[in-house]
Amino acid sequence: VSPVSPVSPVSHKCPSYVEGIVALFYAEDKEVAEDEELQEWVGEIFTYGVLGNKKSGRGHRGDRD
C-alpha cells in the first residue's frame, strides 16, 4: 500500500473513510482502545509505515535503512 500524498485529491477523504469503517465495528472509542489486536496493528503501521519510511517526513528509526 502506498501512502497518500498530503496534496493528493483524496487525502482529505481518508480520515472520514477510516472513521466510517471503524464505526461499523466499534460503537465507542473505548472499544477501539481496548482491542489489543487492532492496537498492535496500528503500532506496526506507525513503526514500519511512518518511522520506517524516510518519505513520511515523520522521522526515521536509526536501526532501519
PDB file of C-alpha atoms in Angstrom:
ATOM      1  CA  VAL A   1       0.000   0.000   0.000  1.00  0.00           C
ATOM      2  CA  SER A   2       1.462   3.321  -0.975  1.00  0.00           C
ATOM      3  CA  PRO A   3       0.937   6.306   1.289  1.00  0.00           C
ATOM      4  CA  VAL A   4      -1.443   9.008   0.124  1.00  0.00           C
ATOM      5  CA  SER A   5       0.330  12.280  -0.510  1.00  0.00           C
ATOM      6  CA  PRO A   6      -0.886  15.197   1.635  1.00  0.00           C
ATOM      7  CA  VAL A   7      -1.516  17.069  -1.619  1.00  0.00           C
ATOM      8  CA  SER A   8      -3.428  14.202  -3.201  1.00  0.00           C
ATOM      9  CA  PRO A   9      -7.057  14.975  -4.101  1.00  0.00           C
ATOM     10  CA  VAL A  10      -8.178  12.002  -1.968  1.00  0.00           C
ATOM     11  CA  SER A  11      -6.022  12.637   1.113  1.00  0.00           C
ATOM     12  CA  HIS A  12      -8.647  14.822   2.788  1.00  0.00           C
ATOM     13  CA  LYS A  13     -11.177  11.984   2.458  1.00  0.00           C
ATOM     14  CA  CYS A  14      -9.081   9.346   4.228  1.00  0.00           C
ATOM     15  CA  PRO A  15      -9.886  10.319   7.835  1.00  0.00           C
ATOM     16  CA  SER A  16     -13.638  10.277   7.136  1.00  0.00           C
ATOM     17  CA  TYR A  17     -13.380   6.925   5.369  1.00  0.00           C
ATOM     18  CA  VAL A  18     -11.407   5.356   8.212  1.00  0.00           C
ATOM     19  CA  GLU A  19     -13.787   6.766  10.820  1.00  0.00           C
ATOM     20  CA  GLY A  20     -16.730   5.306   8.900  1.00  0.00           C
ATOM     21  CA  ILE A  21     -15.174   1.848   8.642  1.00  0.00           C
ATOM     22  CA  VAL A  22     -14.182   1.815  12.324  1.00  0.00           C
ATOM     23  CA  ALA A  23     -17.700   2.917  13.310  1.00  0.00           C
ATOM     24  CA  LEU A  24     -19.102  -0.186  11.591  1.00  0.00           C
ATOM     25  CA  PHE A  25     -17.284  -2.431  14.059  1.00  0.00           C
ATOM     26  CA  TYR A  26     -16.886  -0.312  17.216  1.00  0.00           C
ATOM     27  CA  ALA A  27     -19.648   1.660  18.931  1.00  0.00           C
ATOM     28  CA  GLU A  28     -17.331   3.625  21.238  1.00  0.00           C
ATOM     29  CA  ASP A  29     -13.733   4.884  21.293  1.00  0.00           C
ATOM     30  CA  LYS A  30     -13.165   2.761  24.402  1.00  0.00           C
ATOM     31  CA  GLU A  31     -13.773  -0.404  22.375  1.00  0.00           C
ATOM     32  CA  VAL A  32     -11.118   0.649  19.848  1.00  0.00           C
ATOM     33  CA  ALA A  33      -8.630   1.384  22.623  1.00  0.00           C
ATOM     34  CA  GLU A  34      -9.282  -1.991  24.264  1.00  0.00           C
ATOM     35  CA  ASP A  35      -8.880  -4.058  21.078  1.00  0.00           C
ATOM     36  CA  GLU A  36      -5.356  -5.394  21.547  1.00  0.00           C
ATOM     37  CA  GLU A  37      -5.049  -6.853  18.048  1.00  0.00           C
ATOM     38  CA  LEU A  38      -6.105  -3.573  16.451  1.00  0.00           C
ATOM     39  CA  GLN A  39      -3.693  -1.602  18.639  1.00  0.00           C
ATOM     40  CA  GLU A  40      -0.814  -3.916  17.679  1.00  0.00           C
ATOM     41  CA  TRP A  41      -1.675  -3.452  14.002  1.00  0.00           C
ATOM     42  CA  VAL A  42      -1.755   0.333  14.346  1.00  0.00           C
ATOM     43  CA  GLY A  43       1.611   0.151  16.113  1.00  0.00           C
ATOM     44  CA  GLU A  44       3.050  -1.828  13.196  1.00  0.00           C
ATOM     45  CA  ILE A  45       1.719   0.707  10.702  1.00  0.00           C
ATOM     46  CA  PHE A  46       3.324   3.536  12.649  1.00  0.00           C
ATOM     47  CA  THR A  47       6.623   1.727  13.195  1.00  0.00           C
ATOM     48  CA  TYR A  48       7.108   0.381   9.689  1.00  0.00           C
ATOM     49  CA  GLY A  49       4.963   2.723   7.613  1.00  0.00           C
ATOM     50  CA  VAL A  50       5.853   6.014   9.268  1.00  0.00           C
ATOM     51  CA  LEU A  51       9.085   5.683  11.210  1.00  0.00           C
ATOM     52  CA  GLY A  52      10.479   3.154   8.761  1.00  0.00           C
ATOM     53  CA  ASN A  53       9.634   5.293   5.733  1.00  0.00           C
ATOM     54  CA  LYS A  54      12.055   8.131   5.008  1.00  0.00           C
ATOM     55  CA  LYS A  55       9.473   9.730   2.721  1.00  0.00           C
ATOM     56  CA  SER A  56       6.881  10.051   5.504  1.00  0.00           C
ATOM     57  CA  GLY A  57       8.551  13.127   6.964  1.00  0.00           C
ATOM     58  CA  ARG A  58       7.972  11.758  10.470  1.00  0.00           C
ATOM     59  CA  GLY A  59      11.463  10.658  11.345  1.00  0.00           C
ATOM     60  CA  HIS A  60      13.378   7.510  10.680  1.00  0.00           C
ATOM     61  CA  ARG A  61      14.349   4.714  13.014  1.00  0.00           C
ATOM     62  CA  GLY A  62      18.118   4.566  13.377  1.00  0.00           C
ATOM     63  CA  ASP A  63      18.132   0.777  13.267  1.00  0.00           C
ATOM     64  CA  ARG A  64      16.462   0.609   9.843  1.00  0.00           C
ATOM     65  CA  ASP A  65      17.795   1.604   6.432  1.00  0.00           C
TER      66      ASP A  65
END
